[in-house]
PDB file of C-alpha atoms and ligand atoms in Angstrom:
ATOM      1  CA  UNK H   1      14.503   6.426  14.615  1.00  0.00           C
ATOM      2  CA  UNK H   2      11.828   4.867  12.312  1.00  0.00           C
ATOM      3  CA  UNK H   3      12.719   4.344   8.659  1.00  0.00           C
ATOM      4  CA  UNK H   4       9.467   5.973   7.810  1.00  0.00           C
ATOM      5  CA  UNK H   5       7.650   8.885  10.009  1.00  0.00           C
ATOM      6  CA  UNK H   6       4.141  10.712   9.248  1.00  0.00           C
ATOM      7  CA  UNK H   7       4.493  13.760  11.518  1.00  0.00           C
ATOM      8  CA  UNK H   8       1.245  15.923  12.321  1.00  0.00           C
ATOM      9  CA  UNK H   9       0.069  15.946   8.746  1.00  0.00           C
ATOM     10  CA  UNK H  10      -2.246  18.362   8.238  1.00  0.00           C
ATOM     11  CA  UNK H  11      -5.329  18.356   5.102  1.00  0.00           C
ATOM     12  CA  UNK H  12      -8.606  20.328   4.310  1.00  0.00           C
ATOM     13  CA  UNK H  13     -10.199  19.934   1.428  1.00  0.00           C
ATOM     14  CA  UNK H  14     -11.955  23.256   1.490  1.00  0.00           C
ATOM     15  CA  UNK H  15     -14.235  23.252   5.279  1.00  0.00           C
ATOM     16  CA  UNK H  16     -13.461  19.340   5.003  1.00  0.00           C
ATOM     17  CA  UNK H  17     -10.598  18.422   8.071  1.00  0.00           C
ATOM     18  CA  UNK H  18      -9.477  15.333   6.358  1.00  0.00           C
ATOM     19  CA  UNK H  19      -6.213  14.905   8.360  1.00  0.00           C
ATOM     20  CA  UNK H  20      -5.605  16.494  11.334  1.00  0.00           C
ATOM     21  CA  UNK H  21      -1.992  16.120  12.971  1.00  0.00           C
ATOM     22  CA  UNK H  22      -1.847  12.733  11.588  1.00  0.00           C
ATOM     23  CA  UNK H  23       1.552  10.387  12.691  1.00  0.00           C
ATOM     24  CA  UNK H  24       2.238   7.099  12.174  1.00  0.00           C
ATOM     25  CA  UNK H  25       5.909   5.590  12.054  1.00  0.00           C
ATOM     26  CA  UNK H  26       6.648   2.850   9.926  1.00  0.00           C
ATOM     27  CA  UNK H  27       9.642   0.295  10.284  1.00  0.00           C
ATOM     28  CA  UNK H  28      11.598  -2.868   8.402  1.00  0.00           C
ATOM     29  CA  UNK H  29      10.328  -5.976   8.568  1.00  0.00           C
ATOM     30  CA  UNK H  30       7.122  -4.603  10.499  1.00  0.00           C
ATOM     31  CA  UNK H  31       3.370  -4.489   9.332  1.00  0.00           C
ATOM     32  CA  UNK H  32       1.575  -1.577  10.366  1.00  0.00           C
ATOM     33  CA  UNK H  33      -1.958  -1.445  10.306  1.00  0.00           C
ATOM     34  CA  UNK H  34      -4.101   1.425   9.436  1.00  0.00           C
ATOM     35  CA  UNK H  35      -7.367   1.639  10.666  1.00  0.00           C
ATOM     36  CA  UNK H  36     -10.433   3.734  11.040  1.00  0.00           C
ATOM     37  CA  UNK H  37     -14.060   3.758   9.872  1.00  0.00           C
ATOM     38  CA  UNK H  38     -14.982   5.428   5.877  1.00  0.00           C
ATOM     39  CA  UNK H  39     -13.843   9.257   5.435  1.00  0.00           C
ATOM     40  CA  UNK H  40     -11.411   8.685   8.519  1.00  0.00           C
ATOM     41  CA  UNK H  41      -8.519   9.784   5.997  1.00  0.00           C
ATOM     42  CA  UNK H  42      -6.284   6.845   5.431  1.00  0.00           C
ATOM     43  CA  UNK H  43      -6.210   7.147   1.595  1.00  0.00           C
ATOM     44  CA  UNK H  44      -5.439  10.845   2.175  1.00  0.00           C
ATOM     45  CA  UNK H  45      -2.874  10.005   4.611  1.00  0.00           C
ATOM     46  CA  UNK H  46      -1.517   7.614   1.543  1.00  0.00           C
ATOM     47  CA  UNK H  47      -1.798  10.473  -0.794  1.00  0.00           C
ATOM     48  CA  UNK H  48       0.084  12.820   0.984  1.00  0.00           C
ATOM     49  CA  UNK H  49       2.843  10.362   1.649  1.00  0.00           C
ATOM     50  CA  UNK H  50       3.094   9.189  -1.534  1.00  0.00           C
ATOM     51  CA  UNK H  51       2.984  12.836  -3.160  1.00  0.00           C
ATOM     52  CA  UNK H  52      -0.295  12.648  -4.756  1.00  0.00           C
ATOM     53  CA  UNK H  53      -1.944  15.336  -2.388  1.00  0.00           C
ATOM     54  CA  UNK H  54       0.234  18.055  -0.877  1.00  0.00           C
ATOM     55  CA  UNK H  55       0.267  18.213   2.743  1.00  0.00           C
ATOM     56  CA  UNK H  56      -1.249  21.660   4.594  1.00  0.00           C
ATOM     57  CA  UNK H  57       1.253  21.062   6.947  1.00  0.00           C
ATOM     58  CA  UNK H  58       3.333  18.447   9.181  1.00  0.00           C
ATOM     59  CA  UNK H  59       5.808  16.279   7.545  1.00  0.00           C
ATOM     60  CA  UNK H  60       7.434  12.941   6.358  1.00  0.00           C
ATOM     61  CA  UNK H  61      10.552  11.589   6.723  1.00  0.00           C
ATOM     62  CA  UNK H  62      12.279   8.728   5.203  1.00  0.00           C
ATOM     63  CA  UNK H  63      15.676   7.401   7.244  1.00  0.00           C
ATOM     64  CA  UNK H  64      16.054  10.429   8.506  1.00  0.00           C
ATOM     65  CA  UNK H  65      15.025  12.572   5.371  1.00  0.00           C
ATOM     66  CA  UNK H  66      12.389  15.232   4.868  1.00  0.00           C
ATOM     67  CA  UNK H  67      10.737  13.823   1.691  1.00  0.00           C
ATOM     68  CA  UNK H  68       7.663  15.899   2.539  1.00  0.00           C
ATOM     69  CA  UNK H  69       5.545  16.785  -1.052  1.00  0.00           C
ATOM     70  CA  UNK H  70       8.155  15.029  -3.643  1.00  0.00           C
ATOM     71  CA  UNK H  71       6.242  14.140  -6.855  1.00  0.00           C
ATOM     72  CA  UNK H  72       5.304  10.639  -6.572  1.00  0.00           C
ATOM     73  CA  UNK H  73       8.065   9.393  -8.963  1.00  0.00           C
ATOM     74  CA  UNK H  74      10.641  11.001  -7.053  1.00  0.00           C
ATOM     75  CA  UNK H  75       8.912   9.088  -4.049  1.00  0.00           C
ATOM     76  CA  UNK H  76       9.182   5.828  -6.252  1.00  0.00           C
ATOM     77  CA  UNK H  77      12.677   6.436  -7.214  1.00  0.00           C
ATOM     78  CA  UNK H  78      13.346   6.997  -3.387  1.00  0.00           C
ATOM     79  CA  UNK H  79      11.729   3.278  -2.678  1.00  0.00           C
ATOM     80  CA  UNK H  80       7.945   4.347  -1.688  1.00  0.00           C
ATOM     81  CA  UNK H  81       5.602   2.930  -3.218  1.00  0.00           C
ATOM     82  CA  UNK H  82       1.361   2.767  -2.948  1.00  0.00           C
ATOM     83  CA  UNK H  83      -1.185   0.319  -4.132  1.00  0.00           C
ATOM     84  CA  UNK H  84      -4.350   2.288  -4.876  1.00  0.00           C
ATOM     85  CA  UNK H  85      -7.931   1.419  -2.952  1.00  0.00           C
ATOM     86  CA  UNK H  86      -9.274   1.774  -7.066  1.00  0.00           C
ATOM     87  CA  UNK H  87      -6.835  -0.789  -8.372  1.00  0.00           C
ATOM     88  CA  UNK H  88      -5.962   1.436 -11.471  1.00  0.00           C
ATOM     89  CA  UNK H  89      -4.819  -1.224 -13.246  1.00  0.00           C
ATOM     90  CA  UNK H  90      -4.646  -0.669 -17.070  1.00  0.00           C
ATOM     91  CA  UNK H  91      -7.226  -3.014 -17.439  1.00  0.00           C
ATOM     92  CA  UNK H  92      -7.275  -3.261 -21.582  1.00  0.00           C
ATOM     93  CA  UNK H  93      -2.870  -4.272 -21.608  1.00  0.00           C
ATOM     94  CA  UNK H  94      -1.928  -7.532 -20.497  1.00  0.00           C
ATOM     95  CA  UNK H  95      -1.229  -8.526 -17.036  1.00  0.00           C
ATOM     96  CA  UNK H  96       2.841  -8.508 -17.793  1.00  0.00           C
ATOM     97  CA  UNK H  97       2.473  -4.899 -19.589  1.00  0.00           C
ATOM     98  CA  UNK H  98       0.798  -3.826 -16.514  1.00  0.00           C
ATOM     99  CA  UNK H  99       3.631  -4.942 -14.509  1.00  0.00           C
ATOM    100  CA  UNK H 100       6.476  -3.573 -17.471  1.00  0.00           C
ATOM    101  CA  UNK H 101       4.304  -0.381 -17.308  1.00  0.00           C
ATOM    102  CA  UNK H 102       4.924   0.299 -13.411  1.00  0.00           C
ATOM    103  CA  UNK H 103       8.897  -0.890 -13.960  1.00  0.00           C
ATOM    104  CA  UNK H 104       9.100   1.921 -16.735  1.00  0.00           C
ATOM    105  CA  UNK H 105       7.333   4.345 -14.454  1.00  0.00           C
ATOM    106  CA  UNK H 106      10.467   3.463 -11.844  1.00  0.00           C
ATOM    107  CA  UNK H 107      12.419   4.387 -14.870  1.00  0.00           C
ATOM    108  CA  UNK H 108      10.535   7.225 -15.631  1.00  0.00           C
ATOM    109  CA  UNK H 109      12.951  10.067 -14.885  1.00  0.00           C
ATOM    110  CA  UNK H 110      15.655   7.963 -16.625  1.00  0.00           C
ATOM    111  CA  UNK H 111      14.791   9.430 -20.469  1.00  0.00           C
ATOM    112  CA  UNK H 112      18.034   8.411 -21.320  1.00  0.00           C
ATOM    113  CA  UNK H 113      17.878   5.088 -20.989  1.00  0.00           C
ATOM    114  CA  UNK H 114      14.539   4.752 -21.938  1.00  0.00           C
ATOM    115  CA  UNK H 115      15.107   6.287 -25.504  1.00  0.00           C
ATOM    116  CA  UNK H 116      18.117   4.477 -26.004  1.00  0.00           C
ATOM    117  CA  UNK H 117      18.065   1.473 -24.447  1.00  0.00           C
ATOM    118  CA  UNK H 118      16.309  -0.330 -26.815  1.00  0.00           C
ATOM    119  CA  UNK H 119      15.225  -4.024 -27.123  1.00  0.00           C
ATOM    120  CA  UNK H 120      18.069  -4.559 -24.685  1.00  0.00           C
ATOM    121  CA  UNK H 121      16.068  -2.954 -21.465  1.00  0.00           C
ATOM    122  CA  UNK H 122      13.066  -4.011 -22.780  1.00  0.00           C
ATOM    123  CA  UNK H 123      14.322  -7.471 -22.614  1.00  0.00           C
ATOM    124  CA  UNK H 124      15.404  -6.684 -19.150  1.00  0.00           C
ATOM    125  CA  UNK H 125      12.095  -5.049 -18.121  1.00  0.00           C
ATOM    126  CA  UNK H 126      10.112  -8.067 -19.272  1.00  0.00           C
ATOM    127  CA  UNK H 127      12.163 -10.245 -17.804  1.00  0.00           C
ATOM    128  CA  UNK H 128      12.367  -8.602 -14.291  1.00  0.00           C
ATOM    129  CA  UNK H 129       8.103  -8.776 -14.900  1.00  0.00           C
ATOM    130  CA  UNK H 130       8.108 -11.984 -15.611  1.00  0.00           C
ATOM    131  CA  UNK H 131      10.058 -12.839 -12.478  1.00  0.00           C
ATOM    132  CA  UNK H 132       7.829 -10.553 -10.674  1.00  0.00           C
ATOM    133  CA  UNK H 133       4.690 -12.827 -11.771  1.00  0.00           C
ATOM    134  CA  UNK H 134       6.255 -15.701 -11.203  1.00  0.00           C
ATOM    135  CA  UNK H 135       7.081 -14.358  -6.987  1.00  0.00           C
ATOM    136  CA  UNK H 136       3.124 -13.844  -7.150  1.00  0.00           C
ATOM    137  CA  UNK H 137       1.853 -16.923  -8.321  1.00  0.00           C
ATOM    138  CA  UNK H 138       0.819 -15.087 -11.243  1.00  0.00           C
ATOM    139  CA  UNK H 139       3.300 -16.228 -14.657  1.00  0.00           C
ATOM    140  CA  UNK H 140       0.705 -18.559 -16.077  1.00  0.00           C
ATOM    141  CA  UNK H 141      -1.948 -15.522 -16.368  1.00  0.00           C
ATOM    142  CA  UNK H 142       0.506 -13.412 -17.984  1.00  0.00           C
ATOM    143  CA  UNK H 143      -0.120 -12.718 -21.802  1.00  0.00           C
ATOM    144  CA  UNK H 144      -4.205 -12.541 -20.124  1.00  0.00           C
ATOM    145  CA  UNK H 145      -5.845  -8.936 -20.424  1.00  0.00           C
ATOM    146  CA  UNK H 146      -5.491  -7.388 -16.868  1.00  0.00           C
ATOM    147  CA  UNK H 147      -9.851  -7.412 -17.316  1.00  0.00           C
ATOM    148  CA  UNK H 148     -10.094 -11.099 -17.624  1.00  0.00           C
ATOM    149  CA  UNK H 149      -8.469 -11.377 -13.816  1.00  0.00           C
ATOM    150  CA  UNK H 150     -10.940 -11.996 -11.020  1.00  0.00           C
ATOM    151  CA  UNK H 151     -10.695  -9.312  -8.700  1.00  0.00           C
ATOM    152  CA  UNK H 152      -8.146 -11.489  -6.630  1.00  0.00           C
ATOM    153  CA  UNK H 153      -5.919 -12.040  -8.961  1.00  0.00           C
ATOM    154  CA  UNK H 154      -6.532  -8.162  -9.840  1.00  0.00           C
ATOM    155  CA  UNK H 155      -5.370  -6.879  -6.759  1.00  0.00           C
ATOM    156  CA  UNK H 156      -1.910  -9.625  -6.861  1.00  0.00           C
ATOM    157  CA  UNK H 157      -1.373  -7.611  -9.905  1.00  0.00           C
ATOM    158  CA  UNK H 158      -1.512  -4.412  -7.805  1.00  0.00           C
ATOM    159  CA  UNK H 159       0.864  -5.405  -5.616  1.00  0.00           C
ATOM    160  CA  UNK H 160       2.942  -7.058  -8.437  1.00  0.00           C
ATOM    161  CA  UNK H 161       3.175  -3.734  -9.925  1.00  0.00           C
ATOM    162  CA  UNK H 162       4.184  -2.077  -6.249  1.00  0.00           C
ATOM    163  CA  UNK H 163       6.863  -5.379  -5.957  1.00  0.00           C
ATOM    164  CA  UNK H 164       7.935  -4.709  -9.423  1.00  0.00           C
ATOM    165  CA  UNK H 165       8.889  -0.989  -8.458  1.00  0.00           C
ATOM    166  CA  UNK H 166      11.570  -2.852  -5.989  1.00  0.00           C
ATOM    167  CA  UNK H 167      10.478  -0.615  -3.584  1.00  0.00           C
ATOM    168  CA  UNK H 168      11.220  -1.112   0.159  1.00  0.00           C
ATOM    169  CA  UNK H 169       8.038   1.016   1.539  1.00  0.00           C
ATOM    170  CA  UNK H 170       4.852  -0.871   0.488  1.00  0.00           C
ATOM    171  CA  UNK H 171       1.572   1.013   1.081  1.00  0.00           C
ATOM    172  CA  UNK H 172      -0.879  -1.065   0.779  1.00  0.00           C
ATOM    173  CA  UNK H 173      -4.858   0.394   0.735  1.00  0.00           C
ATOM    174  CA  UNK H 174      -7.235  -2.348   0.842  1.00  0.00           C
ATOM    175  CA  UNK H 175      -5.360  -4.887  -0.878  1.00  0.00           C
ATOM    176  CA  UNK H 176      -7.727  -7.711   0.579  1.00  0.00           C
ATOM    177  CA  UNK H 177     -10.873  -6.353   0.333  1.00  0.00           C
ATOM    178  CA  UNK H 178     -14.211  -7.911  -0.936  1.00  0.00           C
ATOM    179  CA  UNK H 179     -11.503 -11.416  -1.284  1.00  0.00           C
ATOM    180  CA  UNK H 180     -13.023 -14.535  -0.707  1.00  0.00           C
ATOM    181  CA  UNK H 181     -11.272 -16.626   2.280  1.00  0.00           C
ATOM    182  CA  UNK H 182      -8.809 -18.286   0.056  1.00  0.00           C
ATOM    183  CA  UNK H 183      -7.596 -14.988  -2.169  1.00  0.00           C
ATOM    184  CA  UNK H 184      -7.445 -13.088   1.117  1.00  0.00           C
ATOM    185  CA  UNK H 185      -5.157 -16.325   2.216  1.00  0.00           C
ATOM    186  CA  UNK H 186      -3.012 -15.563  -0.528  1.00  0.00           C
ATOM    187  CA  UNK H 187      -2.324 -11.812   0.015  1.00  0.00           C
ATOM    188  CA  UNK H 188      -1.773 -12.495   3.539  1.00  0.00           C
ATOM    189  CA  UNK H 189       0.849 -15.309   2.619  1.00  0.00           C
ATOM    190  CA  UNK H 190       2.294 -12.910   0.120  1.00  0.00           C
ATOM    191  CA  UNK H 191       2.429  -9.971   2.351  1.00  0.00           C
ATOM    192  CA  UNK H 192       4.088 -12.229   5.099  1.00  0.00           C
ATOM    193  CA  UNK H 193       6.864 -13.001   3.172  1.00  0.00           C
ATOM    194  CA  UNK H 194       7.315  -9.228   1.674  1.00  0.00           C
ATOM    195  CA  UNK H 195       7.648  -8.520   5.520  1.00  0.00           C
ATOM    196  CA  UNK H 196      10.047 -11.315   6.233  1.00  0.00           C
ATOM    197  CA  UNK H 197      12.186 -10.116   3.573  1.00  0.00           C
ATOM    198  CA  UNK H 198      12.667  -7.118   5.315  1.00  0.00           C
ATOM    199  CA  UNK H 199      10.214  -4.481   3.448  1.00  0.00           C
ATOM    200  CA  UNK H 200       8.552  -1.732   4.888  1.00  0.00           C
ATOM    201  CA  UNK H 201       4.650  -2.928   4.672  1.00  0.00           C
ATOM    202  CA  UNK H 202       1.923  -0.799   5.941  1.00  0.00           C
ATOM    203  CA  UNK H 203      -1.763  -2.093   5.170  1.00  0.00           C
ATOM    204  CA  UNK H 204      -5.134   0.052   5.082  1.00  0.00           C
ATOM    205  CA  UNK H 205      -7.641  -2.428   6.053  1.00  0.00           C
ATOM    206  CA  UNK H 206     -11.462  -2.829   7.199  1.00  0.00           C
ATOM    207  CA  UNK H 207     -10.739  -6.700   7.815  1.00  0.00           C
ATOM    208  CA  UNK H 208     -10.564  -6.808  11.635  1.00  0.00           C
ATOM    209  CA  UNK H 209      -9.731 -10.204  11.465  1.00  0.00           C
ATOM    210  CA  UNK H 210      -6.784  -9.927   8.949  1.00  0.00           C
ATOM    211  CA  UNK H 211      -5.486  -7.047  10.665  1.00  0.00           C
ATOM    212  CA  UNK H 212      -5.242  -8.618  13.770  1.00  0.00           C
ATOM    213  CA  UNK H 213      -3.620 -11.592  12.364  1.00  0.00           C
ATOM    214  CA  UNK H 214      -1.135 -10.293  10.177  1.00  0.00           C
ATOM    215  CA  UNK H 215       0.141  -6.635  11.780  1.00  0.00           C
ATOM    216  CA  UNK H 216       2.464  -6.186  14.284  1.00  0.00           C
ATOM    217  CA  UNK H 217       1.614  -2.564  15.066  1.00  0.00           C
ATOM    218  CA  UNK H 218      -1.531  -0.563  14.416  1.00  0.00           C
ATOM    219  CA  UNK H 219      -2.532   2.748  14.570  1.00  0.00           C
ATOM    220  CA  UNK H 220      -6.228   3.778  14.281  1.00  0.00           C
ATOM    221  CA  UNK H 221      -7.408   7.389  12.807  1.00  0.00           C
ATOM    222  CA  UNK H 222     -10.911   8.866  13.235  1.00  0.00           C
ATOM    223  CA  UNK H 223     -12.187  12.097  11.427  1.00  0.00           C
ATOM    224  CA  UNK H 224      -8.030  13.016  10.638  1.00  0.00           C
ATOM    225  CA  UNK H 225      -7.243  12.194  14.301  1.00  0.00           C
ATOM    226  CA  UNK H 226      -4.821   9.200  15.866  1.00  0.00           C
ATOM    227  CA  UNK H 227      -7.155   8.229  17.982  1.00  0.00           C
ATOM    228  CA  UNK H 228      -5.638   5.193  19.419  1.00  0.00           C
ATOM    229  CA  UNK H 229      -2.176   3.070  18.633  1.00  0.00           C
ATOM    230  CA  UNK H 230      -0.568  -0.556  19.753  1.00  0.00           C
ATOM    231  CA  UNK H 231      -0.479  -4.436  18.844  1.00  0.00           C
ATOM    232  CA  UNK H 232      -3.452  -5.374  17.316  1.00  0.00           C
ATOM    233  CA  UNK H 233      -4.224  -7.183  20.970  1.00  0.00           C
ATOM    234  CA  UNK H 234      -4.342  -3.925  22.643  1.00  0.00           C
ATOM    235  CA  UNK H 235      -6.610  -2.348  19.517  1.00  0.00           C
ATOM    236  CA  UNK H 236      -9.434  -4.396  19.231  1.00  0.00           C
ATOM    237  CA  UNK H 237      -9.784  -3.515  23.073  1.00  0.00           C
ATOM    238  CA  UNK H 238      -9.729   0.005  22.790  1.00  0.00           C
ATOM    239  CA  UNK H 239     -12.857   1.844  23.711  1.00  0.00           C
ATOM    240  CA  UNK H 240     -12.614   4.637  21.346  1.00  0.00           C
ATOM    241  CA  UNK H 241     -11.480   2.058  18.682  1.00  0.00           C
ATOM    242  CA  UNK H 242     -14.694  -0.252  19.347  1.00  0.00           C
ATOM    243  CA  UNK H 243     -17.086   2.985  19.527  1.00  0.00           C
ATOM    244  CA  UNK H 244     -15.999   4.677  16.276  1.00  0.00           C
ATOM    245  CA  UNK H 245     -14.930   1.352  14.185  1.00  0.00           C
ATOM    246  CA  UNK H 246     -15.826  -1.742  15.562  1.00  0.00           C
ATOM    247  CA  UNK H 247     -19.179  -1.008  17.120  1.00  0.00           C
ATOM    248  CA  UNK H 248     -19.819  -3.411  20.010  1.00  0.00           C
ATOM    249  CA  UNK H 249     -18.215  -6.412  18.224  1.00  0.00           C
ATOM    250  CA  UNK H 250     -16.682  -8.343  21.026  1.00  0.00           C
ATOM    251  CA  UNK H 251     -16.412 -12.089  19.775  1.00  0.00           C
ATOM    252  CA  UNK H 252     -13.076 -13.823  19.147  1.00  0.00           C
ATOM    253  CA  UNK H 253     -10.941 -13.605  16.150  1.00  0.00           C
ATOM    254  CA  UNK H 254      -9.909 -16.173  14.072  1.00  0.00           C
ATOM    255  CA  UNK H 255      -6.161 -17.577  13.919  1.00  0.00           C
ATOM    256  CA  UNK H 256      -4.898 -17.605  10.286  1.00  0.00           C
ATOM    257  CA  UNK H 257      -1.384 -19.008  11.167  1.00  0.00           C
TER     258      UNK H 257
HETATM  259  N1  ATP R   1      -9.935  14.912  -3.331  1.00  0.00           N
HETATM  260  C1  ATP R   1     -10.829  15.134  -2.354  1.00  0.00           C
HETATM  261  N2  ATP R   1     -11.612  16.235  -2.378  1.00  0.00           N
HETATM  262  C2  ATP R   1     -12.500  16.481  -1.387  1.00  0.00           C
HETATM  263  N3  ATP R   1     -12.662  15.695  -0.302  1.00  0.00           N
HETATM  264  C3  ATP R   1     -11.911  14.589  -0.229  1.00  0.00           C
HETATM  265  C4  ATP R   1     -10.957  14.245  -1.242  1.00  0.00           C
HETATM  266  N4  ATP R   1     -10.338  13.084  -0.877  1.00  0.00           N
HETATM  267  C5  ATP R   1     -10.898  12.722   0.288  1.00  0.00           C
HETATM  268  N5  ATP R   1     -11.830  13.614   0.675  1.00  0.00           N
HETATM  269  C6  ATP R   1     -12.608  13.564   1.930  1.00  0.00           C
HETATM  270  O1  ATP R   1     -11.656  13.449   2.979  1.00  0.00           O
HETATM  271  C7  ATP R   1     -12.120  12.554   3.984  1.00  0.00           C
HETATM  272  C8  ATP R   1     -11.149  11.403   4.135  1.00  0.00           C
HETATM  273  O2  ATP R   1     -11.235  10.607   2.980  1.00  0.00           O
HETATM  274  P1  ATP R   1     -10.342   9.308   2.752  1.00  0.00           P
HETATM  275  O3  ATP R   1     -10.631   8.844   1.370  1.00  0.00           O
HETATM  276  O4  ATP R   1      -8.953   9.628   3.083  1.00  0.00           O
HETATM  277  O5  ATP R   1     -10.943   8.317   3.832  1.00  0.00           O
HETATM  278  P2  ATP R   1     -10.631   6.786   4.063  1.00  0.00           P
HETATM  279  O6  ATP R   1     -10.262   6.637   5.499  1.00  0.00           O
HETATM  280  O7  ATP R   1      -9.654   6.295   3.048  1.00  0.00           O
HETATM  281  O8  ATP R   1     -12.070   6.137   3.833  1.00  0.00           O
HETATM  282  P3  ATP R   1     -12.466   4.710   3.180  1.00  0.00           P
HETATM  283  O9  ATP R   1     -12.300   3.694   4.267  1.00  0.00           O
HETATM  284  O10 ATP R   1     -13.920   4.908   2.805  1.00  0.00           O
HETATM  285  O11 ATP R   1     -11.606   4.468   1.986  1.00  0.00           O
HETATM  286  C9  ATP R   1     -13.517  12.106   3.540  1.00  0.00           C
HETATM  287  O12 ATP R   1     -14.476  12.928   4.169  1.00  0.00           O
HETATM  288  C10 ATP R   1     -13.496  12.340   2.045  1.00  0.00           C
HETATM  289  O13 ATP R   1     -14.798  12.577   1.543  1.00  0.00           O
HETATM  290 MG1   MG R   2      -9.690   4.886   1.557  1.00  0.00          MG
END
């Protein structure tokens, strides 16, 4: 049984099909790629798992549990948790509030403790962020407004704030996009590790090239549809895959080791 399964979710959006008996499964330790071209419905598919969109039907389950339309914190308190394709960083705070902000959103549900628990859990909080940073290479940026980032170090703060929600189900949407060689190095190197630690990673990407090199599974949508699934080997040589996604692009791919 996978620790995570997406079965035959279902979303319109008015006439709009946007997922149409989606599944994907996700496991430890694994990185699953999702692919397809713009408007295929991967962000949806995010947003239903995550419970920012409820599903029109289908479900997901999580070891074994329906968790189908929970609020998002519920989802987060559960150990699923989303990066967004927008960033939504809070982009006036500092980099560690944005990171202190996502642990109290863990804690959100907690009122208790968050009313009384005073400089004490602050203390805590900042110091779990500041270990956080300090995983991601990011501790010497972090009294810097979240705005003063370059968009590579933006999107380590994403998944900072994902990391710092100790969740075991990472959903990554385009965490390496528009990343120069050397950022996109990092995130792979970061997401590597995540995976080796056991975590449940799976990573929206247009990156051919990264996907192939980092994923161990991948499953492709088109129009709401799996349209194709396997290693990334077996992907990039999919018909339907190179007709709807990759065009006729043929030529090798890079080894990023
Ligand atoms: N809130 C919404 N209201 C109406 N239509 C939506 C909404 N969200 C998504 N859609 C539509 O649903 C379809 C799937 O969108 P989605 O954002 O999931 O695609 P995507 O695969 O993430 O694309 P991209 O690669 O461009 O991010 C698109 O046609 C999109 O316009
Ligand atoms: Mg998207």
């Amino acid at each position: 049984m996978a620790n995570l399964a997406v079965k035959g979710v279902r979303k319109r959006f008015g006439g709009l099909v946007a997922l149409d008996h989606a599944s994907i499964e996700l496991d430890s330790g694994r990185i699953t790629g999702l692919i397809g071209p713009n408007g295929a419905g991967k962000t949806t598919l995010y947003n239903v798992m995550t419970g920012f969109l409820p599903a029109d039907g289908g479900d997901v389950f999580y070891k074994g549990e329906r968790v189908t339309d929970l609020a998002p914190v519920q989802l987060v308190h559960r150990g699923i948790c989303r990066s967004f394709q927008d960033l939504r960083l809070f982009l006036r705070l500092s980099v560690l509030d944005n990171v202190m902000a996502a642990i109290s959103h863990q804690q959100g549900e907690r009122l208790w403790s968050a009313i009384f628990g005073g400089r004490g859990q602050e203390r805590r909080n900042r110091e779990r962020a500041m270990m956080v940073l300090d995983k991601v290479g990011l501790a010497d940026r972090a009294s810097d407004l979240a705005e003063d980032l370059g968009l590579g170090e933006q999107k380590v703060l994403c998944l900072a704030r994902v990391l710092a929600t100790d969740a075991d189900v990472m959903l990554l949407d385009e965490p390496t996009s528009n990343l120069d060689y050397h950022e996109m190095k990092r995130m792979f190197d970061l997401i590597n590790g995540l995976a080796a630690q056991g975590k449940i990673i799976c990573i929206v990407e247009h990156n051919v090239e990264l996907i192939v090199n980092l994923c161990h599974y991948v499953y492709a949508l088109h129009l709401g549809r799996n349209i194709a699934e396997g290693t990334p080997q077996e992907i990039v040589k999919n018909p339907k895959v190179l007709s709807v996604y990759l065009g006729e692009r043929r030529e090798g791919v890079p080894e990023w080791g």
